Amino acid sequence: ARRVIAQREALNKINVFPVPDGDTGSNLAFTLGSVLTGALSRRTAGAGELLRKVGEDAIDGARGNSGAILAQFFTGVAEATGAEAAIAPGSLAQAIRAGASSARGALADPKEGTILSVITAFAESLESRAGITDVRTWYATALEQARRALANTPNQLPVLMKAGVVDAGAQGFVDMLEG
């Protein structure tokens, strides 16, 4: 969350889709700021409760398309996790996949080359790992897939190619993962 907040202006500068209004960074920062000052500033009984509170705070603080999509992602992850106190990697992968589906399902006309493509790539990479013994490598591999999906966004949306940028919301999601 702090990484995205720190990158807010850089994200605003590359914001050209769906409209070049220069607010994607601010919207993601506001949404994640709500999570940071809410759920991430308090102790919880376990992972399920934490994720539920993250989803609630993200929904309450969601701004703009990117913030709403991210909030739907977190809500989907939380719903799939339930009340579990601890989450095994395989269950976390399934929950992240559910979050990706929730984010995509919240849009009437989802577009590839956006934050949705990066969320999906991240989720699919996590799911494809069986018998996880090294969580750090598992996550790093999925992060690399998210970065590749980010780099591909200009190939999926002509407006990004023309502007010579990646999708701002997708970059914000990768920034969050990197943080």
XYZ file of C-alpha atoms in Angstrom, residues 4-174:
171
model
C 1.533 2.561 -4.429
C 0.953 5.694 -2.386
C 4.582 6.724 -2.999
C 4.166 6.069 -6.751
C 0.881 7.999 -7.006
C 2.177 10.821 -9.223
C 4.047 8.480 -11.569
C 0.855 6.448 -12.004
C -1.171 9.599 -12.631
C 1.261 10.606 -15.400
C 0.781 7.368 -17.354
C -3.013 7.251 -16.935
C -4.515 7.218 -20.460
C -7.195 4.504 -20.208
C -10.176 4.484 -20.003
C -9.831 8.282 -20.078
C -6.647 10.358 -19.753
C -7.745 12.119 -16.581
C -4.517 11.567 -14.624
C -6.126 10.189 -11.484
C -5.438 6.448 -11.397
C -2.520 6.833 -8.994
C -4.552 9.058 -6.698
C -7.505 6.652 -6.820
C -5.371 3.610 -6.000
C -3.537 5.553 -3.281
C -6.803 6.636 -1.686
C -8.227 3.118 -1.838
C -5.093 1.534 -0.349
C -4.738 4.369 2.152
C -8.128 3.351 3.548
C -6.844 -0.204 3.939
C -3.594 0.976 5.492
C -5.267 3.144 8.118
C -8.023 0.591 8.659
C -7.413 -3.150 8.549
C -3.638 -2.983 8.304
C -3.344 -0.789 11.388
C -5.117 -3.227 13.734
C -4.534 -6.759 14.922
C -6.936 -9.489 13.861
C -7.619 -13.010 15.040
C -6.374 -14.509 11.790
C -5.939 -14.279 8.056
C -9.625 -14.625 7.192
C -10.646 -11.787 9.489
C -7.801 -9.618 8.205
C -8.769 -10.195 4.565
C -12.438 -9.488 5.331
C -11.472 -6.163 6.903
C -9.127 -5.349 3.994
C -12.005 -5.938 1.569
C -14.396 -3.806 3.606
C -11.917 -0.943 3.947
C -11.069 -1.109 0.243
C -14.758 -0.943 -0.702
C -15.317 1.975 1.693
C -12.315 3.860 0.316
C -12.571 2.869 -3.349
C -12.170 5.717 -5.806
C -12.342 5.555 -9.588
C -12.304 2.499 -11.804
C -8.964 1.214 -10.570
C -9.895 1.588 -6.908
C -13.220 -0.160 -7.437
C -11.565 -3.017 -9.330
C -8.935 -3.445 -6.615
C -11.615 -3.367 -3.911
C -13.575 -6.081 -5.752
C -10.393 -8.143 -5.978
C -9.813 -7.886 -2.220
C -13.460 -8.659 -1.494
C -13.338 -11.767 -3.668
C -10.159 -12.946 -1.940
C -11.785 -12.410 1.455
C -14.998 -14.210 0.529
C -13.070 -17.220 -0.753
C -10.916 -17.319 2.381
C -13.784 -17.246 4.826
C -12.930 -17.296 8.518
C -9.722 -19.325 8.240
C -7.143 -18.284 10.818
C -4.278 -19.447 8.611
C -4.137 -20.020 4.874
C -2.047 -22.649 3.105
C -0.480 -21.584 -0.203
C -2.895 -23.662 -2.287
C -5.889 -22.123 -0.538
C -4.422 -18.653 -0.932
C -3.945 -19.306 -4.654
C -7.612 -20.321 -4.950
C -8.695 -17.230 -3.023
C -6.617 -14.960 -5.269
C -8.162 -16.627 -8.305
C -11.592 -15.946 -6.802
C -10.535 -12.330 -6.289
C -9.493 -12.093 -9.934
C -12.889 -13.466 -10.998
C -14.682 -11.062 -8.655
C -12.807 -8.070 -10.101
C -13.534 -9.128 -13.678
C -17.164 -9.950 -12.904
C -17.770 -6.497 -11.458
C -17.350 -4.886 -14.884
C -19.967 -4.846 -17.623
C -17.299 -4.690 -20.334
C -13.946 -5.951 -18.989
C -10.939 -5.049 -21.135
C -7.684 -6.914 -21.585
C -4.552 -4.821 -21.246
C -5.687 -3.397 -17.926
C -5.290 -4.194 -14.250
C -7.557 -7.199 -14.918
C -4.962 -8.829 -17.176
C -2.252 -8.442 -14.551
C -4.435 -9.732 -11.712
C -5.371 -12.754 -13.831
C -1.742 -13.495 -14.771
C -0.721 -13.287 -11.115
C -3.574 -15.555 -10.026
C -2.947 -18.129 -12.754
C 0.742 -18.317 -11.928
C 0.008 -18.940 -8.259
C -2.437 -21.701 -9.124
C -0.074 -23.498 -11.425
C 2.339 -24.355 -8.597
C 1.738 -27.741 -6.989
C 3.387 -28.912 -3.783
C 4.708 -25.531 -2.701
C 7.620 -25.809 -0.310
C 9.260 -22.421 -0.857
C 6.691 -19.635 -0.534
C 9.202 -16.909 -1.433
C 10.020 -18.518 -4.797
C 6.336 -19.302 -5.426
C 5.437 -15.654 -4.922
C 8.453 -14.353 -6.895
C 7.477 -16.500 -9.879
C 3.911 -15.167 -9.807
C 5.200 -11.605 -9.455
C 7.353 -12.104 -12.546
C 4.266 -13.269 -14.473
C 2.431 -10.145 -13.323
C 5.340 -8.006 -14.566
C 5.210 -9.763 -17.959
C 1.473 -9.162 -18.195
C 2.092 -5.504 -17.334
C 4.710 -5.186 -20.070
C 2.206 -6.691 -22.525
C -0.596 -4.189 -21.781
C 0.404 -1.829 -24.645
C 0.059 -4.753 -27.063
C -3.509 -5.275 -25.885
C -4.752 -1.679 -25.855
C -3.846 0.546 -28.811
C -4.285 3.712 -26.723
C -1.448 2.533 -24.464
C 0.759 1.683 -27.436
C 0.139 5.101 -28.964
C 1.006 6.849 -25.677
C 4.042 4.623 -25.096
C 2.939 3.591 -21.616
C 1.683 0.573 -19.708
C -1.736 0.618 -18.077
C -1.610 2.769 -14.938
C -3.922 0.525 -12.897
C -1.929 -2.537 -13.910
C 1.306 -0.771 -12.934
C -0.269 0.104 -9.584
C -1.183 -3.528 -8.968
C 2.394 -4.626 -9.738
